[in-house]
PDB file of C-alpha atoms in Angstrom:
ATOM      1  CA  MET A   1      -0.312  -0.651  -0.384  1.00 63.00           C
ATOM      2  CA  THR A   2       1.953   3.670  -0.625  1.00 82.00           C
ATOM      3  CA  MET A   3       1.713   6.044   2.133  1.00 92.00           C
ATOM      4  CA  THR A   4      -0.550   9.410   1.347  1.00 94.00           C
ATOM      5  CA  PRO A   5       0.677  12.869   1.590  1.00 95.00           C
ATOM      6  CA  ALA A   6      -1.013  13.220   4.648  1.00 95.00           C
ATOM      7  CA  GLU A   7       0.664  10.390   6.190  1.00 95.00           C
ATOM      8  CA  ALA A   8       4.077  11.531   5.347  1.00 96.00           C
ATOM      9  CA  ASP A   9       3.226  14.717   6.731  1.00 95.00           C
ATOM     10  CA  LYS A  10       2.283  13.633   9.884  1.00 95.00           C
ATOM     11  CA  ILE A  11       5.834  11.784   9.811  1.00 95.00           C
ATOM     12  CA  LEU A  12       7.035  15.310   9.473  1.00 94.00           C
ATOM     13  CA  SER A  13       5.357  16.229  12.401  1.00 94.00           C
ATOM     14  CA  VAL A  14       6.915  13.778  14.585  1.00 94.00           C
ATOM     15  CA  ALA A  15      10.348  12.355  13.462  1.00 94.00           C
ATOM     16  CA  PHE A  16      12.174  15.385  13.071  1.00 95.00           C
ATOM     17  CA  ALA A  17      14.087  18.295  14.842  1.00 94.00           C
ATOM     18  CA  PRO A  18      11.851  21.030  15.449  1.00 95.00           C
ATOM     19  CA  TRP A  19      14.323  23.352  13.891  1.00 95.00           C
ATOM     20  CA  VAL A  20      13.602  21.248  10.932  1.00 95.00           C
ATOM     21  CA  LEU A  21      10.005  21.569  10.809  1.00 95.00           C
ATOM     22  CA  GLU A  22      10.684  25.704  10.984  1.00 95.00           C
ATOM     23  CA  LEU A  23      11.648  25.193   7.856  1.00 97.00           C
ATOM     24  CA  GLY A  24       7.918  24.199   6.429  1.00 97.00           C
ATOM     25  CA  LEU A  25       8.660  21.498   4.529  1.00 98.00           C
ATOM     26  CA  THR A  26       4.765  19.886   2.991  1.00 97.00           C
ATOM     27  CA  VAL A  27       4.886  16.411   1.081  1.00 98.00           C
ATOM     28  CA  GLU A  28       3.713  17.288  -2.016  1.00 97.00           C
ATOM     29  CA  ALA A  29       3.451  13.590  -3.126  1.00 97.00           C
ATOM     30  CA  VAL A  30       5.010   9.922  -2.453  1.00 97.00           C
ATOM     31  CA  GLY A  31       5.595   7.026  -4.083  1.00 96.00           C
ATOM     32  CA  GLU A  32       6.999   3.225  -3.104  1.00 94.00           C
ATOM     33  CA  ASP A  33      10.506   5.011  -4.417  1.00 95.00           C
ATOM     34  CA  ARG A  34      10.371   8.388  -4.214  1.00 97.00           C
ATOM     35  CA  ALA A  35       8.662  11.481  -2.006  1.00 98.00           C
ATOM     36  CA  VAL A  36       8.795  14.924  -3.462  1.00 98.00           C
ATOM     37  CA  LEU A  37       8.130  17.996  -0.595  1.00 98.00           C
ATOM     38  CA  ARG A  38       7.785  21.655  -1.323  1.00 98.00           C
ATOM     39  CA  LEU A  39      10.215  24.296   0.445  1.00 98.00           C
ATOM     40  CA  PRO A  40       8.607  27.437   0.485  1.00 98.00           C
ATOM     41  CA  TRP A  41      10.189  30.637   0.386  1.00 97.00           C
ATOM     42  CA  SER A  42      10.969  32.604   3.275  1.00 95.00           C
ATOM     43  CA  ASP A  43      13.091  35.487   4.042  1.00 94.00           C
ATOM     44  CA  ARG A  44      14.316  33.470   7.197  1.00 94.00           C
ATOM     45  CA  LEU A  45      16.292  30.952   5.004  1.00 95.00           C
ATOM     46  CA  ALA A  46      17.671  33.475   2.443  1.00 94.00           C
ATOM     47  CA  ARG A  47      21.463  34.388   2.433  1.00 89.00           C
ATOM     48  CA  GLU A  48      23.438  37.775   1.465  1.00 87.00           C
ATOM     49  CA  GLY A  49      22.067  38.747  -2.115  1.00 87.00           C
ATOM     50  CA  GLY A  50      18.677  36.683  -1.504  1.00 89.00           C
ATOM     51  CA  GLY A  51      19.227  33.119  -2.739  1.00 94.00           C
ATOM     52  CA  LEU A  52      17.695  30.912  -0.517  1.00 95.00           C
ATOM     53  CA  SER A  53      20.964  29.211   2.208  1.00 96.00           C
ATOM     54  CA  GLY A  54      22.433  25.908   0.740  1.00 96.00           C
ATOM     55  CA  GLN A  55      22.292  24.824   4.536  1.00 96.00           C
ATOM     56  CA  ALA A  56      18.487  24.798   3.956  1.00 97.00           C
ATOM     57  CA  LEU A  57      18.301  23.255   0.355  1.00 98.00           C
ATOM     58  CA  MET A  58      20.455  20.291   1.854  1.00 98.00           C
ATOM     59  CA  ALA A  59      17.946  20.028   4.979  1.00 98.00           C
ATOM     60  CA  ALA A  60      15.542  19.928   2.988  1.00 98.00           C
ATOM     61  CA  ALA A  61      17.136  16.876   0.044  1.00 98.00           C
ATOM     62  CA  ASP A  62      18.004  15.292   3.646  1.00 98.00           C
ATOM     63  CA  THR A  63      14.566  15.306   4.919  1.00 98.00           C
ATOM     64  CA  ALA A  64      13.034  14.157   1.465  1.00 98.00           C
ATOM     65  CA  VAL A  65      15.158  10.948   1.511  1.00 98.00           C
ATOM     66  CA  VAL A  66      13.996   9.777   4.930  1.00 98.00           C
ATOM     67  CA  ILE A  67      10.355  10.253   3.610  1.00 98.00           C
ATOM     68  CA  ALA A  68      10.811   8.405   0.379  1.00 98.00           C
ATOM     69  CA  VAL A  69      12.610   5.378   2.331  1.00 97.00           C
ATOM     70  CA  SER A  70       9.425   5.887   5.138  1.00 97.00           C
ATOM     71  CA  ALA A  71       7.580   5.208   2.153  1.00 96.00           C
ATOM     72  CA  ALA A  72       9.109   2.515   0.527  1.00 96.00           C
ATOM     73  CA  ARG A  73       9.270   0.543   3.951  1.00 95.00           C
ATOM     74  CA  ASP A  74       5.397   1.427   4.635  1.00 92.00           C
ATOM     75  CA  GLY A  75       6.237   3.400   7.527  1.00 94.00           C
ATOM     76  CA  PHE A  76       9.108   5.462   9.469  1.00 95.00           C
ATOM     77  CA  VAL A  77      12.010   3.433  10.771  1.00 92.00           C
ATOM     78  CA  PRO A  78      15.020   5.205  12.541  1.00 95.00           C
ATOM     79  CA  MET A  79      17.604   5.853  10.053  1.00 97.00           C
ATOM     80  CA  THR A  80      21.128   7.931   9.792  1.00 97.00           C
ATOM     81  CA  THR A  81      22.610   9.778   6.994  1.00 97.00           C
ATOM     82  CA  VAL A  82      26.043   7.842   5.765  1.00 98.00           C
ATOM     83  CA  GLN A  83      26.982  10.513   3.132  1.00 98.00           C
ATOM     84  CA  GLN A  84      25.506  13.697   0.890  1.00 98.00           C
ATOM     85  CA  SER A  85      27.079  15.169  -1.508  1.00 98.00           C
ATOM     86  CA  THR A  86      24.993  18.214  -3.227  1.00 98.00           C
ATOM     87  CA  SER A  87      25.845  20.282  -6.058  1.00 98.00           C
ATOM     88  CA  PHE A  88      24.458  23.869  -6.483  1.00 97.00           C
ATOM     89  CA  GLN A  89      24.114  24.700  -9.720  1.00 97.00           C
ATOM     90  CA  ARG A  90      21.508  27.931  -9.575  1.00 96.00           C
ATOM     91  CA  ALA A  91      20.251  30.145  -6.566  1.00 95.00           C
ATOM     92  CA  VAL A  92      16.691  30.143  -5.776  1.00 96.00           C
ATOM     93  CA  THR A  93      15.153  33.759  -5.169  1.00 95.00           C
ATOM     94  CA  GLY A  94      11.482  34.602  -4.252  1.00 96.00           C
ATOM     95  CA  ALA A  95      10.292  31.233  -5.168  1.00 97.00           C
ATOM     96  CA  ASP A  96       9.191  27.798  -3.260  1.00 98.00           C
ATOM     97  CA  VAL A  97      11.917  24.929  -3.746  1.00 98.00           C
ATOM     98  CA  LEU A  98      10.342  21.314  -5.239  1.00 98.00           C
ATOM     99  CA  ILE A  99      12.409  18.843  -3.815  1.00 98.00           C
ATOM    100  CA  GLU A 100      12.359  14.821  -5.171  1.00 98.00           C
ATOM    101  CA  ALA A 101      13.982  12.513  -3.704  1.00 98.00           C
ATOM    102  CA  VAL A 102      14.314   8.673  -5.782  1.00 98.00           C
ATOM    103  CA  LEU A 103      15.837   6.065  -4.074  1.00 98.00           C
ATOM    104  CA  THR A 104      18.286   4.150  -6.431  1.00 98.00           C
ATOM    105  CA  LYS A 105      18.597   1.594  -4.260  1.00 98.00           C
ATOM    106  CA  LEU A 106      17.121  -0.215  -1.140  1.00 98.00           C
ATOM    107  CA  GLY A 107      18.775  -2.768   0.832  1.00 97.00           C
ATOM    108  CA  ARG A 108      17.955  -4.194   4.806  1.00 95.00           C
ATOM    109  CA  ARG A 109      20.611  -1.769   6.099  1.00 97.00           C
ATOM    110  CA  MET A 110      21.471   0.683   3.319  1.00 98.00           C
ATOM    111  CA  ALA A 111      19.453   3.160   1.439  1.00 98.00           C
ATOM    112  CA  PHE A 112      20.501   5.090  -1.441  1.00 98.00           C
ATOM    113  CA  ALA A 113      19.224   8.198  -3.140  1.00 98.00           C
ATOM    114  CA  ASP A 114      19.511  10.802  -6.213  1.00 98.00           C
ATOM    115  CA  VAL A 115      17.898  14.116  -5.079  1.00 98.00           C
ATOM    116  CA  THR A 116      16.954  17.093  -7.397  1.00 98.00           C
ATOM    117  CA  LEU A 117      15.558  20.542  -6.025  1.00 98.00           C
ATOM    118  CA  SER A 118      14.062  22.765  -8.537  1.00 98.00           C
ATOM    119  CA  ASP A 119      12.946  26.755  -8.827  1.00 98.00           C
ATOM    120  CA  ALA A 120       8.931  25.704  -8.227  1.00 97.00           C
ATOM    121  CA  ALA A 121       7.892  28.631 -10.498  1.00 96.00           C
ATOM    122  CA  SER A 122      10.373  28.054 -13.297  1.00 97.00           C
ATOM    123  CA  GLY A 123      10.505  24.765 -12.575  1.00 97.00           C
ATOM    124  CA  ALA A 124      14.869  25.598 -13.506  1.00 97.00           C
ATOM    125  CA  LEU A 125      17.316  22.901 -11.350  1.00 98.00           C
ATOM    126  CA  ALA A 126      18.504  24.435  -8.224  1.00 98.00           C
ATOM    127  CA  ALA A 127      20.816  21.612  -6.613  1.00 98.00           C
ATOM    128  CA  ARG A 128      20.738  17.773  -7.231  1.00 98.00           C
ATOM    129  CA  ALA A 129      22.326  15.569  -4.471  1.00 98.00           C
ATOM    130  CA  SER A 130      23.844  12.226  -3.664  1.00 98.00           C
ATOM    131  CA  THR A 131      23.103  10.710  -0.973  1.00 98.00           C
ATOM    132  CA  VAL A 132      23.588   7.026   1.530  1.00 98.00           C
ATOM    133  CA  TYR A 133      21.871   6.314   4.471  1.00 98.00           C
ATOM    134  CA  ALA A 134      22.439   3.704   6.924  1.00 98.00           C
ATOM    135  CA  LEU A 135      18.978   2.177   8.316  1.00 97.00           C
ATOM    136  CA  LEU A 136      18.822   1.660  12.109  1.00 95.00           C
ATOM    137  CA  ASP A 137      16.096  -0.794  12.643  1.00 81.00           C
TER     138      ASP A 137
END
């Protein structure tokens, strides 16, 4: 059974630190091997020059993968980030960001995913991330 966005939003509300919740992430869609989250634009997350901060984008990517793994496993399981490599391609200014995490391999103890972060207004690719997670349960 595929997890619903409402079920995934519930995981967001209970499984993440308060500062992650302050990003305002919402789940747009979930599938058997993916999740799409929205990071709403906020001046609080902008850096000098008006672009969304890289730290906020990296946290959003990390969070999206946790939701994708949770969807694939039919519920949240404890996990920890082992590796995340992010390449920033363009600044996002004044627009929400759509984050799509796609699992490339899900094993019993490890998960691998690729993440794209796009300007929701223009569709332009803002960043890509490659991630590895250790599943602790």
